[in-house]
Amino acid sequence: LLTELMDVNAARRTPRDGRQVVLEAMIESALRSAALAEQNGLGHDKIVISTKVSSVRDLVSVYRMLAARCDYPLHLGLTEAGLGAKGIVATTAGLAPLLLDGIGDTIRVSLTPKPGGDRAEEVRVAQQVLQSLGIRHFEPQVISCPGCGRTTSTFFQKMAEEITEYIQEMIPQWRTCYPGVEEMDVAVMGCVVNGPGESKHANIGISLPGTFEEPKAPVYIDGEHSVTLKGEGLVEEFKEILFDYVKRTYGAHVG
């Protein structure tokens, strides 16, 4: 098929770029295969189309053209995305523009695992892509600042990590007992500059003291100041407040 299309392209008065011909061959191959499957008795509603593409730009181009030319469900994924951060970034860069345009029915993430690595990481990345785009929610989102000159202490970083781990530990139970909790936003901020604002915009948030700030941490619930925490038990106190908020807010949906 590719040779055929290359010959047709070569005969054009103004030949197209070779990359475009290759992409057209991929699309034509997929559509012909689907048509052949239907001719042999497979139902139209039993077919899902996927093309194996390892370039982000090609992935976006191919699926946009496929979406314009057929109504089959499309399975999105960047093939051979790579290892670690590189693979995650490339996959996200390829999937995001398509999903935001409403293209794609299922997705996959194909990462090269580290030796002894966890294949479930691919599932977690796929979930985070969908959640970051606001398409589906799988667990509460922890919003935290990156840190700057106002946050010389690493306490807020450790707390953000601990709250994230706490939520991940509790979410299987919460998801069953408190429907809707997956859409909750929790803010863990590191200083008074951005902390109160971000905390007020989250469902529940805490603004930790930055450098030279008074050692206290106001907690905001649904945009209103609720309580101010101090001392070594601050993290555990915030967990208790968080759990109480979950029970009060999402427990009302049960029954």
PDB file of C-alpha atoms in Angstrom:
ATOM      1  CA  LEU A   1       0.000   0.000   0.000  1.00  0.00           C
ATOM      2  CA  LEU A   2       2.774   2.431   0.882  1.00  0.00           C
ATOM      3  CA  THR A   3       4.577   1.690  -2.386  1.00  0.00           C
ATOM      4  CA  GLU A   4       1.339   2.276  -4.279  1.00  0.00           C
ATOM      5  CA  LEU A   5       0.755   5.623  -2.613  1.00  0.00           C
ATOM      6  CA  MET A   6       4.391   6.640  -3.072  1.00  0.00           C
ATOM      7  CA  ASP A   7       4.093   5.937  -6.806  1.00  0.00           C
ATOM      8  CA  VAL A   8       0.893   7.976  -7.011  1.00  0.00           C
ATOM      9  CA  ASN A   9       2.564  10.809  -5.123  1.00  0.00           C
ATOM     10  CA  ALA A  10       5.635  10.736  -7.381  1.00  0.00           C
ATOM     11  CA  ALA A  11       3.368  11.186 -10.405  1.00  0.00           C
ATOM     12  CA  ARG A  12       1.836  14.353  -8.972  1.00  0.00           C
ATOM     13  CA  ARG A  13       2.786  17.685 -10.482  1.00  0.00           C
ATOM     14  CA  THR A  14       3.592  18.835  -6.955  1.00  0.00           C
ATOM     15  CA  PRO A  15       4.454  15.773  -4.850  1.00  0.00           C
ATOM     16  CA  ARG A  16       3.574  15.884  -1.178  1.00  0.00           C
ATOM     17  CA  ASP A  17       6.071  15.474   1.624  1.00  0.00           C
ATOM     18  CA  GLY A  18       7.054  11.829   2.171  1.00  0.00           C
ATOM     19  CA  ARG A  19       5.906  11.979   5.794  1.00  0.00           C
ATOM     20  CA  GLN A  20       2.404  12.918   4.673  1.00  0.00           C
ATOM     21  CA  VAL A  21       2.305   9.955   2.309  1.00  0.00           C
ATOM     22  CA  VAL A  22       3.348   7.584   5.107  1.00  0.00           C
ATOM     23  CA  LEU A  23       0.621   8.950   7.383  1.00  0.00           C
ATOM     24  CA  GLU A  24      -1.942   8.608   4.609  1.00  0.00           C
ATOM     25  CA  ALA A  25      -0.849   4.997   4.101  1.00  0.00           C
ATOM     26  CA  MET A  26      -1.374   4.285   7.812  1.00  0.00           C
ATOM     27  CA  ILE A  27      -4.852   5.776   7.733  1.00  0.00           C
ATOM     28  CA  GLU A  28      -5.815   4.007   4.515  1.00  0.00           C
ATOM     29  CA  SER A  29      -4.503   0.701   5.859  1.00  0.00           C
ATOM     30  CA  ALA A  30      -6.557   1.047   9.040  1.00  0.00           C
ATOM     31  CA  LEU A  31      -9.745   1.953   7.178  1.00  0.00           C
ATOM     32  CA  ARG A  32      -9.315  -0.814   4.605  1.00  0.00           C
ATOM     33  CA  SER A  33      -8.704  -3.343   7.373  1.00  0.00           C
ATOM     34  CA  ALA A  34     -11.876  -2.245   9.154  1.00  0.00           C
ATOM     35  CA  ALA A  35     -13.896  -2.456   5.934  1.00  0.00           C
ATOM     36  CA  LEU A  36     -12.513  -5.930   5.219  1.00  0.00           C
ATOM     37  CA  ALA A  37     -13.435  -7.054   8.730  1.00  0.00           C
ATOM     38  CA  GLU A  38     -17.009  -5.897   8.171  1.00  0.00           C
ATOM     39  CA  GLN A  39     -17.143  -7.681   4.807  1.00  0.00           C
ATOM     40  CA  ASN A  40     -16.221 -10.875   6.635  1.00  0.00           C
ATOM     41  CA  GLY A  41     -19.031 -10.531   9.133  1.00  0.00           C
ATOM     42  CA  LEU A  42     -17.643  -8.461  12.026  1.00  0.00           C
ATOM     43  CA  GLY A  43     -20.166  -5.886  13.188  1.00  0.00           C
ATOM     44  CA  HIS A  44     -19.411  -2.199  12.730  1.00  0.00           C
ATOM     45  CA  ASP A  45     -19.901  -1.697  16.463  1.00  0.00           C
ATOM     46  CA  LYS A  46     -17.326  -4.386  17.263  1.00  0.00           C
ATOM     47  CA  ILE A  47     -14.397  -2.549  15.665  1.00  0.00           C
ATOM     48  CA  VAL A  48     -11.942  -0.192  17.386  1.00  0.00           C
ATOM     49  CA  ILE A  49      -9.176   1.408  15.326  1.00  0.00           C
ATOM     50  CA  SER A  50      -5.646   1.989  16.588  1.00  0.00           C
ATOM     51  CA  THR A  51      -2.497   2.981  14.704  1.00  0.00           C
ATOM     52  CA  LYS A  52       1.029   2.425  16.027  1.00  0.00           C
ATOM     53  CA  VAL A  53       2.794   5.779  16.012  1.00  0.00           C
ATOM     54  CA  SER A  54       5.923   6.713  17.978  1.00  0.00           C
ATOM     55  CA  SER A  55       6.088  10.430  17.059  1.00  0.00           C
ATOM     56  CA  VAL A  56       3.947  12.914  18.983  1.00  0.00           C
ATOM     57  CA  ARG A  57       3.248  15.079  15.927  1.00  0.00           C
ATOM     58  CA  ASP A  58       2.365  12.050  13.810  1.00  0.00           C
ATOM     59  CA  LEU A  59       0.069  10.710  16.522  1.00  0.00           C
ATOM     60  CA  VAL A  60      -1.912  13.949  16.608  1.00  0.00           C
ATOM     61  CA  SER A  61      -2.048  14.220  12.804  1.00  0.00           C
ATOM     62  CA  VAL A  62      -3.093  10.608  12.186  1.00  0.00           C
ATOM     63  CA  TYR A  63      -5.897  10.567  14.717  1.00  0.00           C
ATOM     64  CA  ARG A  64      -7.277  13.932  13.672  1.00  0.00           C
ATOM     65  CA  MET A  65      -7.499  12.646  10.097  1.00  0.00           C
ATOM     66  CA  LEU A  66      -8.997   9.334  11.222  1.00  0.00           C
ATOM     67  CA  ALA A  67     -11.628  11.128  13.294  1.00  0.00           C
ATOM     68  CA  ALA A  68     -12.586  13.190  10.246  1.00  0.00           C
ATOM     69  CA  ARG A  69     -12.888  10.140   7.987  1.00  0.00           C
ATOM     70  CA  CYS A  70     -14.660   7.510  10.099  1.00  0.00           C
ATOM     71  CA  ASP A  71     -16.971   6.973  13.042  1.00  0.00           C
ATOM     72  CA  TYR A  72     -15.195   3.946  14.509  1.00  0.00           C
ATOM     73  CA  PRO A  73     -14.087   4.218  18.154  1.00  0.00           C
ATOM     74  CA  LEU A  74     -10.419   5.243  18.309  1.00  0.00           C
ATOM     75  CA  HIS A  75      -7.817   3.828  20.699  1.00  0.00           C
ATOM     76  CA  LEU A  76      -5.095   6.418  21.431  1.00  0.00           C
ATOM     77  CA  GLY A  77      -1.547   5.703  22.510  1.00  0.00           C
ATOM     78  CA  LEU A  78       2.011   6.722  21.752  1.00  0.00           C
ATOM     79  CA  THR A  79       3.985   3.601  20.875  1.00  0.00           C
ATOM     80  CA  GLU A  80       7.481   3.213  22.350  1.00  0.00           C
ATOM     81  CA  ALA A  81       7.153   6.431  24.349  1.00  0.00           C
ATOM     82  CA  GLY A  82      10.340   5.727  26.291  1.00  0.00           C
ATOM     83  CA  LEU A  83      11.541   5.652  29.886  1.00  0.00           C
ATOM     84  CA  GLY A  84      10.476   7.704  32.892  1.00  0.00           C
ATOM     85  CA  ALA A  85       9.789  11.417  32.591  1.00  0.00           C
ATOM     86  CA  LYS A  86      10.559  11.468  28.864  1.00  0.00           C
ATOM     87  CA  GLY A  87       7.939   8.825  28.159  1.00  0.00           C
ATOM     88  CA  ILE A  88       5.351  10.449  30.412  1.00  0.00           C
ATOM     89  CA  VAL A  89       5.850  13.893  28.864  1.00  0.00           C
ATOM     90  CA  ALA A  90       5.748  12.557  25.297  1.00  0.00           C
ATOM     91  CA  THR A  91       2.618  10.517  25.980  1.00  0.00           C
ATOM     92  CA  THR A  92       0.843  13.452  27.608  1.00  0.00           C
ATOM     93  CA  ALA A  93       1.857  15.815  24.800  1.00  0.00           C
ATOM     94  CA  GLY A  94       0.361  13.417  22.265  1.00  0.00           C
ATOM     95  CA  LEU A  95      -2.848  12.521  24.073  1.00  0.00           C
ATOM     96  CA  ALA A  96      -3.849  15.916  25.486  1.00  0.00           C
ATOM     97  CA  PRO A  97      -4.643  17.842  22.268  1.00  0.00           C
ATOM     98  CA  LEU A  98      -6.657  14.928  20.896  1.00  0.00           C
ATOM     99  CA  LEU A  99      -8.638  14.341  24.080  1.00  0.00           C
ATOM    100  CA  LEU A 100      -9.365  18.060  24.440  1.00  0.00           C
ATOM    101  CA  ASP A 101     -10.773  18.005  20.898  1.00  0.00           C
ATOM    102  CA  GLY A 102     -13.047  15.113  21.849  1.00  0.00           C
ATOM    103  CA  ILE A 103     -11.040  12.585  19.824  1.00  0.00           C
ATOM    104  CA  GLY A 104     -10.416   9.155  21.333  1.00  0.00           C
ATOM    105  CA  ASP A 105     -12.515   6.566  23.120  1.00  0.00           C
ATOM    106  CA  THR A 106      -9.853   4.551  24.952  1.00  0.00           C
ATOM    107  CA  ILE A 107      -6.223   5.329  25.777  1.00  0.00           C
ATOM    108  CA  ARG A 108      -3.049   3.490  26.683  1.00  0.00           C
ATOM    109  CA  VAL A 109       0.339   4.513  28.073  1.00  0.00           C
ATOM    110  CA  SER A 110       3.402   2.582  26.849  1.00  0.00           C
ATOM    111  CA  LEU A 111       6.427   3.266  29.065  1.00  0.00           C
ATOM    112  CA  THR A 112       9.726   1.411  29.232  1.00  0.00           C
ATOM    113  CA  PRO A 113       9.853   0.158  32.842  1.00  0.00           C
ATOM    114  CA  LYS A 114      12.955   0.310  34.990  1.00  0.00           C
ATOM    115  CA  PRO A 115      14.372  -3.095  35.962  1.00  0.00           C
ATOM    116  CA  GLY A 116      11.874  -4.555  38.400  1.00  0.00           C
ATOM    117  CA  GLY A 117       9.588  -1.592  37.802  1.00  0.00           C
ATOM    118  CA  ASP A 118       5.843  -1.555  38.320  1.00  0.00           C
ATOM    119  CA  ARG A 119       3.741  -1.831  35.152  1.00  0.00           C
ATOM    120  CA  ALA A 120       0.847  -0.283  37.066  1.00  0.00           C
ATOM    121  CA  GLU A 121       2.661   3.050  36.625  1.00  0.00           C
ATOM    122  CA  GLU A 122       1.276   3.119  33.077  1.00  0.00           C
ATOM    123  CA  VAL A 123      -2.257   2.939  34.467  1.00  0.00           C
ATOM    124  CA  ARG A 124      -1.556   5.697  36.991  1.00  0.00           C
ATOM    125  CA  VAL A 125      -0.165   7.973  34.280  1.00  0.00           C
ATOM    126  CA  ALA A 126      -3.222   7.357  32.088  1.00  0.00           C
ATOM    127  CA  GLN A 127      -5.485   8.213  35.017  1.00  0.00           C
ATOM    128  CA  GLN A 128      -3.548  11.401  35.748  1.00  0.00           C
ATOM    129  CA  VAL A 129      -3.773  12.502  32.111  1.00  0.00           C
ATOM    130  CA  LEU A 130      -7.560  12.110  32.162  1.00  0.00           C
ATOM    131  CA  GLN A 131      -7.874  13.753  35.574  1.00  0.00           C
ATOM    132  CA  SER A 132      -5.611  16.691  34.685  1.00  0.00           C
ATOM    133  CA  LEU A 133      -7.769  17.375  31.622  1.00  0.00           C
ATOM    134  CA  GLY A 134     -10.955  17.198  33.695  1.00  0.00           C
ATOM    135  CA  ILE A 135     -12.298  14.252  31.685  1.00  0.00           C
ATOM    136  CA  ARG A 136     -12.498  11.738  34.547  1.00  0.00           C
ATOM    137  CA  HIS A 137     -11.703  11.820  38.249  1.00  0.00           C
ATOM    138  CA  PHE A 138     -10.092   8.863  40.006  1.00  0.00           C
ATOM    139  CA  GLU A 139      -8.954  10.334  43.324  1.00  0.00           C
ATOM    140  CA  PRO A 140      -8.831  13.698  45.133  1.00  0.00           C
ATOM    141  CA  GLN A 141      -6.274  16.096  43.682  1.00  0.00           C
ATOM    142  CA  VAL A 142      -3.565  17.495  45.959  1.00  0.00           C
ATOM    143  CA  ILE A 143      -2.528  21.006  44.916  1.00  0.00           C
ATOM    144  CA  SER A 144       0.878  22.090  46.221  1.00  0.00           C
ATOM    145  CA  CYS A 145       3.363  24.827  45.360  1.00  0.00           C
ATOM    146  CA  PRO A 146       6.867  24.070  44.023  1.00  0.00           C
ATOM    147  CA  GLY A 147       8.673  26.057  46.702  1.00  0.00           C
ATOM    148  CA  CYS A 148      10.730  29.240  46.356  1.00  0.00           C
ATOM    149  CA  GLY A 149      12.901  31.643  48.372  1.00  0.00           C
ATOM    150  CA  ARG A 150      10.046  32.149  50.808  1.00  0.00           C
ATOM    151  CA  THR A 151       9.937  28.427  51.650  1.00  0.00           C
ATOM    152  CA  THR A 152      13.404  27.388  52.828  1.00  0.00           C
ATOM    153  CA  SER A 153      11.812  24.720  55.030  1.00  0.00           C
ATOM    154  CA  THR A 154      11.039  21.369  53.418  1.00  0.00           C
ATOM    155  CA  PHE A 155       8.176  20.750  55.830  1.00  0.00           C
ATOM    156  CA  PHE A 156       5.446  21.711  53.360  1.00  0.00           C
ATOM    157  CA  GLN A 157       6.972  19.360  50.775  1.00  0.00           C
ATOM    158  CA  LYS A 158       6.971  16.480  53.246  1.00  0.00           C
ATOM    159  CA  MET A 159       3.430  17.303  54.281  1.00  0.00           C
ATOM    160  CA  ALA A 160       2.210  17.444  50.672  1.00  0.00           C
ATOM    161  CA  GLU A 161       3.755  14.014  50.107  1.00  0.00           C
ATOM    162  CA  GLU A 162       2.262  12.615  53.313  1.00  0.00           C
ATOM    163  CA  ILE A 163      -1.223  13.949  52.537  1.00  0.00           C
ATOM    164  CA  THR A 164      -1.001  12.524  49.009  1.00  0.00           C
ATOM    165  CA  GLU A 165      -0.021   9.114  50.399  1.00  0.00           C
ATOM    166  CA  TYR A 166      -2.811   9.315  52.989  1.00  0.00           C
ATOM    167  CA  ILE A 167      -5.396   9.996  50.289  1.00  0.00           C
ATOM    168  CA  GLN A 168      -4.074   7.164  48.121  1.00  0.00           C
ATOM    169  CA  GLU A 169      -4.310   4.830  51.106  1.00  0.00           C
ATOM    170  CA  MET A 170      -7.858   5.896  51.960  1.00  0.00           C
ATOM    171  CA  ILE A 171      -9.363   6.312  48.485  1.00  0.00           C
ATOM    172  CA  PRO A 172     -10.429   2.651  48.014  1.00  0.00           C
ATOM    173  CA  GLN A 173     -12.596   2.972  51.137  1.00  0.00           C
ATOM    174  CA  TRP A 174     -13.673   6.543  50.415  1.00  0.00           C
ATOM    175  CA  ARG A 175     -14.677   5.731  46.848  1.00  0.00           C
ATOM    176  CA  THR A 176     -17.117   3.118  48.165  1.00  0.00           C
ATOM    177  CA  CYS A 177     -18.458   5.011  51.169  1.00  0.00           C
ATOM    178  CA  TYR A 178     -18.328   8.608  49.948  1.00  0.00           C
ATOM    179  CA  PRO A 179     -19.277   8.888  46.249  1.00  0.00           C
ATOM    180  CA  GLY A 180     -18.043  12.069  44.595  1.00  0.00           C
ATOM    181  CA  VAL A 181     -14.950  12.340  46.785  1.00  0.00           C
ATOM    182  CA  GLU A 182     -12.809  11.764  43.670  1.00  0.00           C
ATOM    183  CA  GLU A 183     -13.542  15.363  42.608  1.00  0.00           C
ATOM    184  CA  MET A 184     -12.263  16.927  45.831  1.00  0.00           C
ATOM    185  CA  ASP A 185      -9.315  19.357  45.693  1.00  0.00           C
ATOM    186  CA  VAL A 186      -6.914  19.550  48.650  1.00  0.00           C
ATOM    187  CA  ALA A 187      -4.338  22.366  48.835  1.00  0.00           C
ATOM    188  CA  VAL A 188      -1.073  22.128  50.791  1.00  0.00           C
ATOM    189  CA  MET A 189       0.740  25.437  50.345  1.00  0.00           C
ATOM    190  CA  GLY A 190       4.098  26.646  51.641  1.00  0.00           C
ATOM    191  CA  CYS A 191       3.752  30.344  52.517  1.00  0.00           C
ATOM    192  CA  VAL A 192       1.393  33.270  53.044  1.00  0.00           C
ATOM    193  CA  VAL A 193       1.838  34.718  49.520  1.00  0.00           C
ATOM    194  CA  ASN A 194      -0.079  32.104  47.515  1.00  0.00           C
ATOM    195  CA  GLY A 195      -1.192  29.831  50.336  1.00  0.00           C
ATOM    196  CA  PRO A 196      -4.442  31.443  51.517  1.00  0.00           C
ATOM    197  CA  GLY A 197      -5.669  32.121  47.975  1.00  0.00           C
ATOM    198  CA  GLU A 198      -5.058  28.592  46.726  1.00  0.00           C
ATOM    199  CA  SER A 199      -6.423  27.117  49.941  1.00  0.00           C
ATOM    200  CA  LYS A 200      -9.628  29.126  49.613  1.00  0.00           C
ATOM    201  CA  HIS A 201     -10.143  27.911  46.044  1.00  0.00           C
ATOM    202  CA  ALA A 202      -9.726  24.257  47.054  1.00  0.00           C
ATOM    203  CA  ASN A 203     -12.412  22.293  48.872  1.00  0.00           C
ATOM    204  CA  ILE A 204     -10.073  22.150  51.842  1.00  0.00           C
ATOM    205  CA  GLY A 205      -6.582  23.584  52.186  1.00  0.00           C
ATOM    206  CA  ILE A 206      -3.820  24.509  54.589  1.00  0.00           C
ATOM    207  CA  SER A 207      -1.353  27.388  54.282  1.00  0.00           C
ATOM    208  CA  LEU A 208       1.899  26.537  56.044  1.00  0.00           C
ATOM    209  CA  PRO A 209       4.271  29.224  57.337  1.00  0.00           C
ATOM    210  CA  GLY A 210       7.126  30.268  55.072  1.00  0.00           C
ATOM    211  CA  THR A 211      10.480  31.780  55.978  1.00  0.00           C
ATOM    212  CA  PHE A 212      10.215  34.429  58.735  1.00  0.00           C
ATOM    213  CA  GLU A 213       6.436  33.916  58.964  1.00  0.00           C
ATOM    214  CA  GLU A 214       4.611  33.310  62.235  1.00  0.00           C
ATOM    215  CA  PRO A 215       4.647  29.539  62.964  1.00  0.00           C
ATOM    216  CA  LYS A 216       0.964  28.840  62.440  1.00  0.00           C
ATOM    217  CA  ALA A 217      -1.076  27.305  59.615  1.00  0.00           C
ATOM    218  CA  PRO A 218      -4.616  28.468  58.815  1.00  0.00           C
ATOM    219  CA  VAL A 219      -6.991  25.845  57.402  1.00  0.00           C
ATOM    220  CA  TYR A 220      -9.671  26.847  54.903  1.00  0.00           C
ATOM    221  CA  ILE A 221     -12.811  24.819  54.214  1.00  0.00           C
ATOM    222  CA  ASP A 222     -14.998  25.683  51.211  1.00  0.00           C
ATOM    223  CA  GLY A 223     -13.358  29.097  50.951  1.00  0.00           C
ATOM    224  CA  GLU A 224     -13.746  30.085  54.602  1.00  0.00           C
ATOM    225  CA  HIS A 225     -11.144  30.139  57.364  1.00  0.00           C
ATOM    226  CA  SER A 226     -11.984  27.271  59.712  1.00  0.00           C
ATOM    227  CA  VAL A 227      -9.165  26.847  62.215  1.00  0.00           C
ATOM    228  CA  THR A 228      -5.484  27.649  62.698  1.00  0.00           C
ATOM    229  CA  LEU A 229      -3.128  24.787  63.521  1.00  0.00           C
ATOM    230  CA  LYS A 230       0.181  24.929  65.400  1.00  0.00           C
ATOM    231  CA  GLY A 231       2.733  22.534  66.824  1.00  0.00           C
ATOM    232  CA  GLU A 232       4.188  19.142  66.029  1.00  0.00           C
ATOM    233  CA  GLY A 233       0.835  17.382  65.599  1.00  0.00           C
ATOM    234  CA  LEU A 234      -0.173  19.645  62.741  1.00  0.00           C
ATOM    235  CA  VAL A 235      -0.114  16.967  60.017  1.00  0.00           C
ATOM    236  CA  GLU A 236      -2.200  14.461  61.959  1.00  0.00           C
ATOM    237  CA  GLU A 237      -4.651  17.187  62.948  1.00  0.00           C
ATOM    238  CA  PHE A 238      -5.070  18.172  59.314  1.00  0.00           C
ATOM    239  CA  LYS A 239      -5.697  14.528  58.343  1.00  0.00           C
ATOM    240  CA  GLU A 240      -8.467  14.368  60.959  1.00  0.00           C
ATOM    241  CA  ILE A 241      -9.998  17.585  59.634  1.00  0.00           C
ATOM    242  CA  LEU A 242      -9.744  16.245  56.085  1.00  0.00           C
ATOM    243  CA  PHE A 243     -11.435  12.954  56.979  1.00  0.00           C
ATOM    244  CA  ASP A 244     -14.173  14.785  58.873  1.00  0.00           C
ATOM    245  CA  TYR A 245     -14.764  16.980  55.803  1.00  0.00           C
ATOM    246  CA  VAL A 246     -15.019  13.908  53.568  1.00  0.00           C
ATOM    247  CA  LYS A 247     -17.580  12.289  55.882  1.00  0.00           C
ATOM    248  CA  ARG A 248     -19.685  15.437  56.230  1.00  0.00           C
ATOM    249  CA  THR A 249     -19.578  16.484  52.592  1.00  0.00           C
ATOM    250  CA  TYR A 250     -19.715  13.218  50.679  1.00  0.00           C
ATOM    251  CA  GLY A 251     -21.335  10.972  53.269  1.00  0.00           C
ATOM    252  CA  ALA A 252     -24.550  12.907  52.677  1.00  0.00           C
ATOM    253  CA  HIS A 253     -24.715  11.278  49.218  1.00  0.00           C
ATOM    254  CA  VAL A 254     -24.977   7.778  50.688  1.00  0.00           C
ATOM    255  CA  GLY A 255     -28.454   6.243  50.871  1.00  0.00           C
TER     256      GLY A 255
END
